[in-house]
mmCIF file of C-alpha atoms in Angstrom:
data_model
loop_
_atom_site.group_PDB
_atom_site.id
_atom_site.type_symbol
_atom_site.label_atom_id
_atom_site.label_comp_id
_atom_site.label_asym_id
_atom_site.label_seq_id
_atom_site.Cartn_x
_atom_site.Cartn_y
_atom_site.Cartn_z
ATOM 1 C CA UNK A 1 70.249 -29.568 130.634
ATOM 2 C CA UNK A 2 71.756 -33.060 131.511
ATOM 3 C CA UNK A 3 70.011 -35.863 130.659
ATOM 4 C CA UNK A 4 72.393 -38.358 132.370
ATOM 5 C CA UNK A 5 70.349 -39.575 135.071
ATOM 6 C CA UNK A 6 67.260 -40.355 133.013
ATOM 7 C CA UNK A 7 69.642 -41.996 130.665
ATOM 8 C CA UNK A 8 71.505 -43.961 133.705
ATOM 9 C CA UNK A 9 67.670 -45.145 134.677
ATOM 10 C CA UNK A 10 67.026 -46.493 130.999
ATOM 11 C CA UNK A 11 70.001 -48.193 131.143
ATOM 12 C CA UNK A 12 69.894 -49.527 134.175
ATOM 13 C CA UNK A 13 66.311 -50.916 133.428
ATOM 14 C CA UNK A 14 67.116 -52.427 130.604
ATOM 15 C CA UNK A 15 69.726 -54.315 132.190
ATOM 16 C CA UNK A 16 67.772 -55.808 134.680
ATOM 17 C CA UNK A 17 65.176 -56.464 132.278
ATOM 18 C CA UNK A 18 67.399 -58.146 129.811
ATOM 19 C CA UNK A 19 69.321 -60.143 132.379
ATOM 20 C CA UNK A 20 65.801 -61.380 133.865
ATOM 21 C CA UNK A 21 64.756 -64.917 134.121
ATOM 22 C CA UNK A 22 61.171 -65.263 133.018
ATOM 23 C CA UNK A 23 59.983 -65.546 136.463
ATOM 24 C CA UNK A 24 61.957 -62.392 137.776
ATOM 25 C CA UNK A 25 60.423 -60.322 134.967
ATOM 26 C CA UNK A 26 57.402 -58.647 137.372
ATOM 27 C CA UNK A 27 60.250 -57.253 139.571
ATOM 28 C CA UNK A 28 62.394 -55.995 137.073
ATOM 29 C CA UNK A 29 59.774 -54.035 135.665
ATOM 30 C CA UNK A 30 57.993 -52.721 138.865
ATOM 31 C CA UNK A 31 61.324 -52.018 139.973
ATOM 32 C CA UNK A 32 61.957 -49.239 137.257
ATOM 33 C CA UNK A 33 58.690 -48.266 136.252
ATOM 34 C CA UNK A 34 55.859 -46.462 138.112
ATOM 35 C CA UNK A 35 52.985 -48.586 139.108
ATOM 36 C CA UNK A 36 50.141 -47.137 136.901
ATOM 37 C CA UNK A 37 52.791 -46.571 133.769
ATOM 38 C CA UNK A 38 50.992 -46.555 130.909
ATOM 39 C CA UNK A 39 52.531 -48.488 128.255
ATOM 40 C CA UNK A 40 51.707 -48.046 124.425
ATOM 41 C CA UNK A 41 52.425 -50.653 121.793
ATOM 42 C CA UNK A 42 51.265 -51.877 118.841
ATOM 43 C CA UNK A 43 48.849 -54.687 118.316
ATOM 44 C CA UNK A 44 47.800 -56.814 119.198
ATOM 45 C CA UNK A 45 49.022 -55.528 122.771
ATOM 46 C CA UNK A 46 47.871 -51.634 122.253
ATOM 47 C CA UNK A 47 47.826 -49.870 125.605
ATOM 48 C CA UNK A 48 48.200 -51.247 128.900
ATOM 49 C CA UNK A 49 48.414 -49.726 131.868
ATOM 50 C CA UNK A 50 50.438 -50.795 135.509
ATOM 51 C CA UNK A 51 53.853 -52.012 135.094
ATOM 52 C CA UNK A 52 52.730 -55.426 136.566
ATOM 53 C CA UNK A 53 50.464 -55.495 133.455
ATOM 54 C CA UNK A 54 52.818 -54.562 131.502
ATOM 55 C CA UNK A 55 55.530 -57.413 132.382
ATOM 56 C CA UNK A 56 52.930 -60.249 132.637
ATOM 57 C CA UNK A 57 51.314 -59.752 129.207
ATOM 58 C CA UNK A 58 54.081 -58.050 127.154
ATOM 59 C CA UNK A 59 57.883 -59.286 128.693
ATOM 60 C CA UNK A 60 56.946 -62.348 130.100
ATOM 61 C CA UNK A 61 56.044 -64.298 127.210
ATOM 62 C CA UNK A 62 58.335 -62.712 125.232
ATOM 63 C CA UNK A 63 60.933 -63.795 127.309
ATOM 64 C CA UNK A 64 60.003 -67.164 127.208
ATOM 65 C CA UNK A 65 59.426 -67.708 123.242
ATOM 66 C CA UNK A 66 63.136 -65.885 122.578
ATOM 67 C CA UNK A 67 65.211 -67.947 124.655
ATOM 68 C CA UNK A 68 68.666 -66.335 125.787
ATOM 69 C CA UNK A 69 67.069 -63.102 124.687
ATOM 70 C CA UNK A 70 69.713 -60.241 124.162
ATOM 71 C CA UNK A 71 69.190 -56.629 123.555
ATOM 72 C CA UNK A 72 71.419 -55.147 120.059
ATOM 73 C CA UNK A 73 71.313 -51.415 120.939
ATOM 74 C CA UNK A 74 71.968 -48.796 118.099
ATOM 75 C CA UNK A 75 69.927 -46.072 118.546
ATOM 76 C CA UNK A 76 70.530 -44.161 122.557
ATOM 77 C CA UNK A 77 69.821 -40.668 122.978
ATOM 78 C CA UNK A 78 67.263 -38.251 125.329
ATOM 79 C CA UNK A 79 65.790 -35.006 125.022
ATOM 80 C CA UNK A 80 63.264 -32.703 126.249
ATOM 81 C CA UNK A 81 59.665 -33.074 124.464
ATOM 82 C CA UNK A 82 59.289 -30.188 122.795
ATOM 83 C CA UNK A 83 55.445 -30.786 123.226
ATOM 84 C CA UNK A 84 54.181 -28.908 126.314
ATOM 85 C CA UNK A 85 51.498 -31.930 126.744
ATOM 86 C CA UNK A 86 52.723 -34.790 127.777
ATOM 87 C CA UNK A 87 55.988 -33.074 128.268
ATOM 88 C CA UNK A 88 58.650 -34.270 130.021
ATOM 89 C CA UNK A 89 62.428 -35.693 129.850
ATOM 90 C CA UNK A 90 62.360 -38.691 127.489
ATOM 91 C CA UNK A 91 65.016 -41.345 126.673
ATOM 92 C CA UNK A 92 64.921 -42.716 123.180
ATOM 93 C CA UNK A 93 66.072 -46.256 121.818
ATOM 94 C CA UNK A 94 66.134 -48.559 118.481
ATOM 95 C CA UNK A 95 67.783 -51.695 117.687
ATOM 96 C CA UNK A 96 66.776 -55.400 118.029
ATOM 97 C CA UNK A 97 65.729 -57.809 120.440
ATOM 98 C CA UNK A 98 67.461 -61.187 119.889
ATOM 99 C CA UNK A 99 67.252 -64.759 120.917
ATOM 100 C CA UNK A 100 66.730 -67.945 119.852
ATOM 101 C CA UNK A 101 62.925 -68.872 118.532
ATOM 102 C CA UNK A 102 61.921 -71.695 121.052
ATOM 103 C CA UNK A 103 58.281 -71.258 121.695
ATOM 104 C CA UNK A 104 55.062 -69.903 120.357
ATOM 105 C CA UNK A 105 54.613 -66.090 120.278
ATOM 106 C CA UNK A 106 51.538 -64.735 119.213
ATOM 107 C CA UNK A 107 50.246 -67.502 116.903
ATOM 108 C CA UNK A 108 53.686 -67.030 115.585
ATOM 109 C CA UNK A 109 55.742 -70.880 114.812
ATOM 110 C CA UNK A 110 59.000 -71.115 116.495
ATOM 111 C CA UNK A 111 61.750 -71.930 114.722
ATOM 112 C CA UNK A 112 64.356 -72.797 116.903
ATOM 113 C CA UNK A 113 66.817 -70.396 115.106
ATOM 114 C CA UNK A 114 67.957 -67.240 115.832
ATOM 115 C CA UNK A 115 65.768 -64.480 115.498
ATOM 116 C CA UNK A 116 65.214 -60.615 115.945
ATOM 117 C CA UNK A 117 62.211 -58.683 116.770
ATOM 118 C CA UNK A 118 63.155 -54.913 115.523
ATOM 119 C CA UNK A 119 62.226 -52.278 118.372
ATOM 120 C CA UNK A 120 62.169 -48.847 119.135
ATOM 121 C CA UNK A 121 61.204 -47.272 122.468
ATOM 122 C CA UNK A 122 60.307 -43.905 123.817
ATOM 123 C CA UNK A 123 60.272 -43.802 127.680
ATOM 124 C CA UNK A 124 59.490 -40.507 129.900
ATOM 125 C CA UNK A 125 61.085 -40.956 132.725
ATOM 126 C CA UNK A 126 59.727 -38.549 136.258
ATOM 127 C CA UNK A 127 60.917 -38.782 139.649
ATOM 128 C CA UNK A 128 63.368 -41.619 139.502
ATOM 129 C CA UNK A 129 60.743 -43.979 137.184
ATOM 130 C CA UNK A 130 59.669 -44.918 133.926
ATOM 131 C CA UNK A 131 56.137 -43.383 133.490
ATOM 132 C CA UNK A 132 55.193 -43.937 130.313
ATOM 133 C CA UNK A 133 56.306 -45.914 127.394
ATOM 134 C CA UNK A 134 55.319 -46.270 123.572
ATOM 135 C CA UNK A 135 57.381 -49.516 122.750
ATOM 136 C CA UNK A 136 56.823 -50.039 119.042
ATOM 137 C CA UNK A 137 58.316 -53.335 117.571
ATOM 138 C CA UNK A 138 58.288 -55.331 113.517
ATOM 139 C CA UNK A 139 55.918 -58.237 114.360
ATOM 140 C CA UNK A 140 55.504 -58.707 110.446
ATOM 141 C CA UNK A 141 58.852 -59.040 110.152
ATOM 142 C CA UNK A 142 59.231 -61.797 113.226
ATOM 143 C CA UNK A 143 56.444 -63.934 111.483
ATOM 144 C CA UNK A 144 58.625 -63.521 107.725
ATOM 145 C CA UNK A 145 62.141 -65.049 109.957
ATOM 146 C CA UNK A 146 59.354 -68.035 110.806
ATOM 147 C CA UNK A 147 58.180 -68.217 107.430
ATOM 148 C CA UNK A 148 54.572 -67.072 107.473
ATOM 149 C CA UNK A 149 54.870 -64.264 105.653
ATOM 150 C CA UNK A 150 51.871 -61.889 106.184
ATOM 151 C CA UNK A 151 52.079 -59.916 103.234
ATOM 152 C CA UNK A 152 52.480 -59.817 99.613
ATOM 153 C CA UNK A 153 55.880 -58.546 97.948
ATOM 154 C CA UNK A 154 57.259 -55.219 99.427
ATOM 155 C CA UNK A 155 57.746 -52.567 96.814
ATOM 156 C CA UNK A 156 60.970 -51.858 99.028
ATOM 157 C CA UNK A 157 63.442 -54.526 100.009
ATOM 158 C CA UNK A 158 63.389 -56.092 103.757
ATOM 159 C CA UNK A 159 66.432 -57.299 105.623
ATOM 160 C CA UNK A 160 67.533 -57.593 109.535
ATOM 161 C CA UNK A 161 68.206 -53.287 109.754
ATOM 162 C CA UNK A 162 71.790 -52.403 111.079
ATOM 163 C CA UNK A 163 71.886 -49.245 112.586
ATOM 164 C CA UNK A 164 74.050 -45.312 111.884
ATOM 165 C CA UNK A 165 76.293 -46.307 108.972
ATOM 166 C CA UNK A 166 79.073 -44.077 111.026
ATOM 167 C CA UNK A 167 78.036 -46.523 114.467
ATOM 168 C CA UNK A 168 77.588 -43.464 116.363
ATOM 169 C CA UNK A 169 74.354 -43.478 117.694
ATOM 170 C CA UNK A 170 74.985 -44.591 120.860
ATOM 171 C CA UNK A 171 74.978 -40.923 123.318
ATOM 172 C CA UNK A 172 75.191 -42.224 126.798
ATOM 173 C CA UNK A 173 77.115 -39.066 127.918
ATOM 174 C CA UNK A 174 75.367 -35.568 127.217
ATOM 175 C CA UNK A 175 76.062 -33.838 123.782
ATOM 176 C CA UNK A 176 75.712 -29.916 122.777
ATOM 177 C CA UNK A 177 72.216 -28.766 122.930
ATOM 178 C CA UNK A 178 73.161 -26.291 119.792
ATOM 179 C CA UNK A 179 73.826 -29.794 117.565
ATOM 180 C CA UNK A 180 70.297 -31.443 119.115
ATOM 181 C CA UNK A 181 68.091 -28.643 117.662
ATOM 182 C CA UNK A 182 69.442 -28.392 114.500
ATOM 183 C CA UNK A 183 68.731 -31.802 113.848
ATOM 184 C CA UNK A 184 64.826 -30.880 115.320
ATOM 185 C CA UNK A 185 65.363 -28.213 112.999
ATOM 186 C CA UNK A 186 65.382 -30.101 109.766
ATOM 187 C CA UNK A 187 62.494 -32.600 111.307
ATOM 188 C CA UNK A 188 60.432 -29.793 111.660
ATOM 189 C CA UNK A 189 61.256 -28.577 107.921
ATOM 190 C CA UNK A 190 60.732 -32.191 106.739
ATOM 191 C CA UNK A 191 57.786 -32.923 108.871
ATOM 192 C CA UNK A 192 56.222 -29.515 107.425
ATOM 193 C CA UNK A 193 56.743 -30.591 103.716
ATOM 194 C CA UNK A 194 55.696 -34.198 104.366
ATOM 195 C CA UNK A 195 52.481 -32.894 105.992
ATOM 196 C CA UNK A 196 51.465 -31.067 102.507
ATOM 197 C CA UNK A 197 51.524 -34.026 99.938
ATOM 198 C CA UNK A 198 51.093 -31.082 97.730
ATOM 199 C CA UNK A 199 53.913 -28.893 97.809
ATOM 200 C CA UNK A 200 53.447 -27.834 94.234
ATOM 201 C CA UNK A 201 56.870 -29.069 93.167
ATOM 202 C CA UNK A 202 57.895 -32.485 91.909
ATOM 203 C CA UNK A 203 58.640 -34.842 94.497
ATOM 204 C CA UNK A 204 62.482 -35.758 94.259
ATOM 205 C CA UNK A 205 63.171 -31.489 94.294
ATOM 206 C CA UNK A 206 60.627 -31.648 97.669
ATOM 207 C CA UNK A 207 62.577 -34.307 99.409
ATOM 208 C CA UNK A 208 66.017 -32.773 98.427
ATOM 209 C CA UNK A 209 65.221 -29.676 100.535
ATOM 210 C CA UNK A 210 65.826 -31.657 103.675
ATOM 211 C CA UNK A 211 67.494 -34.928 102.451
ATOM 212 C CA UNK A 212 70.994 -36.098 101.513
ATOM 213 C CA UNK A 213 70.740 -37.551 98.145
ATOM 214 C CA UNK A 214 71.727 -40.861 99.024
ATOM 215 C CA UNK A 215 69.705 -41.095 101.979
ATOM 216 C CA UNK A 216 68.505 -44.609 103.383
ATOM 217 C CA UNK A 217 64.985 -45.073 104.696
ATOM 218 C CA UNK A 218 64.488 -48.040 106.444
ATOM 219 C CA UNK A 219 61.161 -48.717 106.420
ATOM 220 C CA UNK A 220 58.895 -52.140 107.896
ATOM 221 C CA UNK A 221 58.406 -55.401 106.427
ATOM 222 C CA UNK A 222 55.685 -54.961 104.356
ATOM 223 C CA UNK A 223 56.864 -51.695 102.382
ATOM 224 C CA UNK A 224 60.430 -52.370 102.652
ATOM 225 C CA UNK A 225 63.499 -50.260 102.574
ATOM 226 C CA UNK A 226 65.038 -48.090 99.927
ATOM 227 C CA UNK A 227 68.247 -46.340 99.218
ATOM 228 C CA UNK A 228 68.705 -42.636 97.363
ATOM 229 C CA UNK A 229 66.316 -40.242 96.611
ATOM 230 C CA UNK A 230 64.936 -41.628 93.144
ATOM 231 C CA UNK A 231 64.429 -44.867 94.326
ATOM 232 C CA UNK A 232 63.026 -43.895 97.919
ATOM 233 C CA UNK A 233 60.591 -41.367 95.607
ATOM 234 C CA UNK A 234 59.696 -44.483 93.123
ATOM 235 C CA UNK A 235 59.829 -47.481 95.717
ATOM 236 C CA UNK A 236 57.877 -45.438 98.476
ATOM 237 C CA UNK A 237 56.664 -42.035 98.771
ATOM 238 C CA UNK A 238 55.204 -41.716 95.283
ATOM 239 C CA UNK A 239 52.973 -45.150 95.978
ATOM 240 C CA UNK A 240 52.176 -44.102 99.587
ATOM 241 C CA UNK A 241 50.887 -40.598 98.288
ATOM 242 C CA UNK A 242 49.239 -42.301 95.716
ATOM 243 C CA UNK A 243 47.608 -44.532 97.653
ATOM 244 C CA UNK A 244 45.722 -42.484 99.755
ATOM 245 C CA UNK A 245 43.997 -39.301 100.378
ATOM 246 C CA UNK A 246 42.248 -36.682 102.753
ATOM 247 C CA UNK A 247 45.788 -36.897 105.300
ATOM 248 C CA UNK A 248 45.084 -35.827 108.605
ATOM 249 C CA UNK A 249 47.425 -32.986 109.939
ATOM 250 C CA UNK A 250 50.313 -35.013 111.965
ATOM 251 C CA UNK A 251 50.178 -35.317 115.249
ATOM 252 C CA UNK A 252 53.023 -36.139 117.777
ATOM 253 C CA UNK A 253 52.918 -36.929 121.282
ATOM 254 C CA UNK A 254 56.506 -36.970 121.567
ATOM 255 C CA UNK A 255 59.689 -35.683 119.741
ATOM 256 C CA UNK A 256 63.230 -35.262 121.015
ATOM 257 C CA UNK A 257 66.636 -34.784 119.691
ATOM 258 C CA UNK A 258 70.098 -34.741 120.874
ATOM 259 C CA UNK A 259 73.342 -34.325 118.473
ATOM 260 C CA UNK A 260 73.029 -35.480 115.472
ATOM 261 C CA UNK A 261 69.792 -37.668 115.990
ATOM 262 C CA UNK A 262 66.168 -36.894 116.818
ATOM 263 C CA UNK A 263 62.866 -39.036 116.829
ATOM 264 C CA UNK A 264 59.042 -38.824 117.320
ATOM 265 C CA UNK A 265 56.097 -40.738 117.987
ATOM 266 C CA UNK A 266 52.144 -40.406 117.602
ATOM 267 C CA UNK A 267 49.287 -42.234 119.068
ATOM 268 C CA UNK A 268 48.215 -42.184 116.064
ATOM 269 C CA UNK A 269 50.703 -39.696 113.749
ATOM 270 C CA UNK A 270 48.074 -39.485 111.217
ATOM 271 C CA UNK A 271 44.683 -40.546 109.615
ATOM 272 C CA UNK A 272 44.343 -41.220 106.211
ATOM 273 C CA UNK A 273 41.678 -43.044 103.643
ATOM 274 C CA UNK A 274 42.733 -45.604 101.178
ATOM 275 C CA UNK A 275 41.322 -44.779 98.313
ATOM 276 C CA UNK A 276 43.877 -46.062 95.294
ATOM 277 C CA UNK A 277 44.989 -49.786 97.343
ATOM 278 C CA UNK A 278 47.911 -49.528 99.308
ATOM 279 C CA UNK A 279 50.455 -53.277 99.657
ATOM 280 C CA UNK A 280 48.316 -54.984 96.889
ATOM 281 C CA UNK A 281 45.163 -54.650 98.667
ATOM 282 C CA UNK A 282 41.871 -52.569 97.355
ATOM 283 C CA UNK A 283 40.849 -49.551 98.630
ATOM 284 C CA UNK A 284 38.100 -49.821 101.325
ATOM 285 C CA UNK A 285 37.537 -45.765 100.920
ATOM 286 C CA UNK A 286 37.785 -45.741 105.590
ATOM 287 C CA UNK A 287 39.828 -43.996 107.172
ATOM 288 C CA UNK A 288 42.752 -45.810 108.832
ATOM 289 C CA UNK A 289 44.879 -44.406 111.771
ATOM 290 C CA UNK A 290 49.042 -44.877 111.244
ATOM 291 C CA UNK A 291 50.791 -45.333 114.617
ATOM 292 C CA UNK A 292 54.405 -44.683 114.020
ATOM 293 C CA UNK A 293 57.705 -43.817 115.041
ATOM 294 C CA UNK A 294 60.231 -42.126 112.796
ATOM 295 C CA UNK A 295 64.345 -41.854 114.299
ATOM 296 C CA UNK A 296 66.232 -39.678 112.235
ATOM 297 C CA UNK A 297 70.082 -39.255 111.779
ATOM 298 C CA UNK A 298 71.650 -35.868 110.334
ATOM 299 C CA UNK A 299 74.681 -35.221 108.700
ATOM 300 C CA UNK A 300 75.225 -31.823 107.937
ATOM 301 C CA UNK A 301 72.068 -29.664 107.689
ATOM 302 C CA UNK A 302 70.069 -32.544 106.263
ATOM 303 C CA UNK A 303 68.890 -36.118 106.854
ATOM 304 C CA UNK A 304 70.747 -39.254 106.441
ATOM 305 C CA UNK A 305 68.923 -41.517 107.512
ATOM 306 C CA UNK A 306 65.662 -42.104 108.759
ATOM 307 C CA UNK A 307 64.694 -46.026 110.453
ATOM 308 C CA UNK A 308 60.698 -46.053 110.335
ATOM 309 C CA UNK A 309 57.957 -48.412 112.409
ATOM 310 C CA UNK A 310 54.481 -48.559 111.505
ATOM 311 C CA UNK A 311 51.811 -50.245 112.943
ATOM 312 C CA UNK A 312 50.547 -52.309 110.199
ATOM 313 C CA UNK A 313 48.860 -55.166 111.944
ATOM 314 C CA UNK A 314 46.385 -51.599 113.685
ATOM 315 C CA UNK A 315 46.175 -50.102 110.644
ATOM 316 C CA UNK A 316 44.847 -53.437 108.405
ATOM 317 C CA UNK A 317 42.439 -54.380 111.445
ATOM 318 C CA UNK A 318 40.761 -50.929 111.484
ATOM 319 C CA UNK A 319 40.310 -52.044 107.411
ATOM 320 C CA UNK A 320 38.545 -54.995 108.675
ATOM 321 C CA UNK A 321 41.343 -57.184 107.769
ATOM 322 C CA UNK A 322 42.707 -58.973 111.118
ATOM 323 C CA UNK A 323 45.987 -59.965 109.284
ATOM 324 C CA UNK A 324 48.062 -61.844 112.540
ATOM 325 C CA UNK A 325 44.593 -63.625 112.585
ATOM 326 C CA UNK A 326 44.304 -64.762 109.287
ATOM 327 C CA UNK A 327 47.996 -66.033 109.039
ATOM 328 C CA UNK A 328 48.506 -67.485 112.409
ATOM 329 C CA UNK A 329 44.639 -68.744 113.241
ATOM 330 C CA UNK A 330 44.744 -67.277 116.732
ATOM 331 C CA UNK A 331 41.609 -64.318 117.204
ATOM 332 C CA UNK A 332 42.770 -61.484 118.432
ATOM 333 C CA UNK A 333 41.191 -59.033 120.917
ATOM 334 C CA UNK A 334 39.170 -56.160 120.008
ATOM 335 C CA UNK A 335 40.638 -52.655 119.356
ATOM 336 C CA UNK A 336 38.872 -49.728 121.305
ATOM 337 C CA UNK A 337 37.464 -47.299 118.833
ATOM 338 C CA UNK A 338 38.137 -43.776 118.870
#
């Protein structure tokens, strides 16, 4: 199947998006997306639904803190959901949005210097329009380029992320289906072994089953990102594991692959309790939900690389710690419980 027209929309969008004065942001939007869309993204904005919506709370002011904004693309690539529910053709992108930090965002202080907001996006696209989006971006790491750090040291190191270390990820024509599902092929295997936390052998011979040995996880400010199997085990998965317990079984609303790349998303993945402290905080012993998207690059017949977003601002306010609160002095709204 082709995925060129979908892809052609995206694209298309995006330009008109990007390009977009602050005042011609409504139409841009409403132009490309449907008019109940229903947009997911992480807090404080959570879901929202009408592209008008959409534009005036999310784009809009956006648009107006990064001055000259510019979209870095790295990550472009579609596929069909291989979840019957929601379904659907879906068009897949990472990189960074860029600009120059100008005005107030959030609570967060402008700088006046170049800055990047790290994205990823998942949009279905139906009948000639964007239907639904989950738009997940690194607000933690927005407020560390401003210097109000949220969090205390990373047990991973945090940098602006560059994208495929062979600059390939960029698929605006179609690619062999055969390549796409063996890269959903070794998701699945890896998804089904992370899912366990107990696969009854150690933890570096677990992740070498689907992982390269110098793979490169780049994870979100907060935990940081790690290079190689050893130290990924030791800077990340080992803590995270340790950290919590009684995982929910994953969830995904969405994954898709094409070549050598593949993605997913949840709303949440997973639910999981804190029970041994988790980024130098105590355990509260409640259950926290993890909204995340995971892209994925293969080489061979196992992963390279793996660029990771995680709601952390959701997760610490279901906690009861409002952490954009507490380091900007702006309240946030209220979360709908589930």
């Amino acid at each position: 199947m082709s995925f060129t027209k979908q892809k052609r929309l995206v694209l298309d969008y995006y330009q008109a998006l990007d390009t977009a004065h602050p005042s011609e942001v409504v139409s841009a939007v409403t132009e490309f997306c449907s008019e109940d869309m229903l947009w997911r993204g992480f807090h404080p904005f959570n879901e929202i639904r009408g592209s008008k919506d959409v534009a005036e709370r999310f784009w809009q002011p956006l648009k107006q803190s990064l001055s000259g904004m510019q979209r870095r693309l790295d990550i472009f690539f579609a596929g069909d959901n291989i979840y019957a529910e929601p379904g659907g053709v879906w068009v897949c992108s990472m990189g960074h949005l860029m600009g120059l930090f100008d005005s107030l965002w959030l609570g967060i202080r402008p700088t006046g210097k170049l800055a990047f907001l790290r994205y990823s996006a998942f949009h279905k696209v139906e009948d000639g329009k964007i239907t639904e989006t989950a738009m997940y971006f690194d607000i933690p790491h927005l407020m560390m380029q401003a210097g109000q750090n949220p969090f205390p040291p990373e047990t991973g190191a945090h940098l602006v992320q560059p994208g495929p270390l062979m600059h390939n990820g960029l698929l605006f024509s179609d690619h062999d289906p055969a390549e796409g599902q063996k890269t959903l092929d070794v998701i699945a295997q890896m998804a089904r072994d992370l899912g366990q936390w107990d696969s009854g052998m150690p933890l570096e011979e677990e992740l070498r089953r689907t992982w390269h040995e110098d793979m490169l996880w780049w994870g979100p400010a907060g935990i940081g990102s790690t290079y190689t199997i050893p130290r990924y085990a030791d800077q990340h998965s080992r803590p995270f594991r340790a950290s919590f317990s009684e995982r929910s079984k994953t969830k995904h609303l969405c994954r898709i692959g094409e070549g050598h790349f593949g993605a997913f998303f949840g709303w949440p993945n997973f639910v999981a309790t804190p029970t041994g402290g988790f980024m130098g905080m105590p355990a509260t012993g409640k259950p926290g939900e993890f909204r995340v998207i995971d892209l994925y690059r293969r080489e061979g017949d196992k992963l390279k690389e793996n660029w990771i977003f995680i709601d952390l601002l959701h997760f610490w306010k279901g906690q009861g710690v409002d952490i954009l609160e507490r380091s900007t002095g702006i309240e946030t709204p209220k979360e709908a419980t589930r």
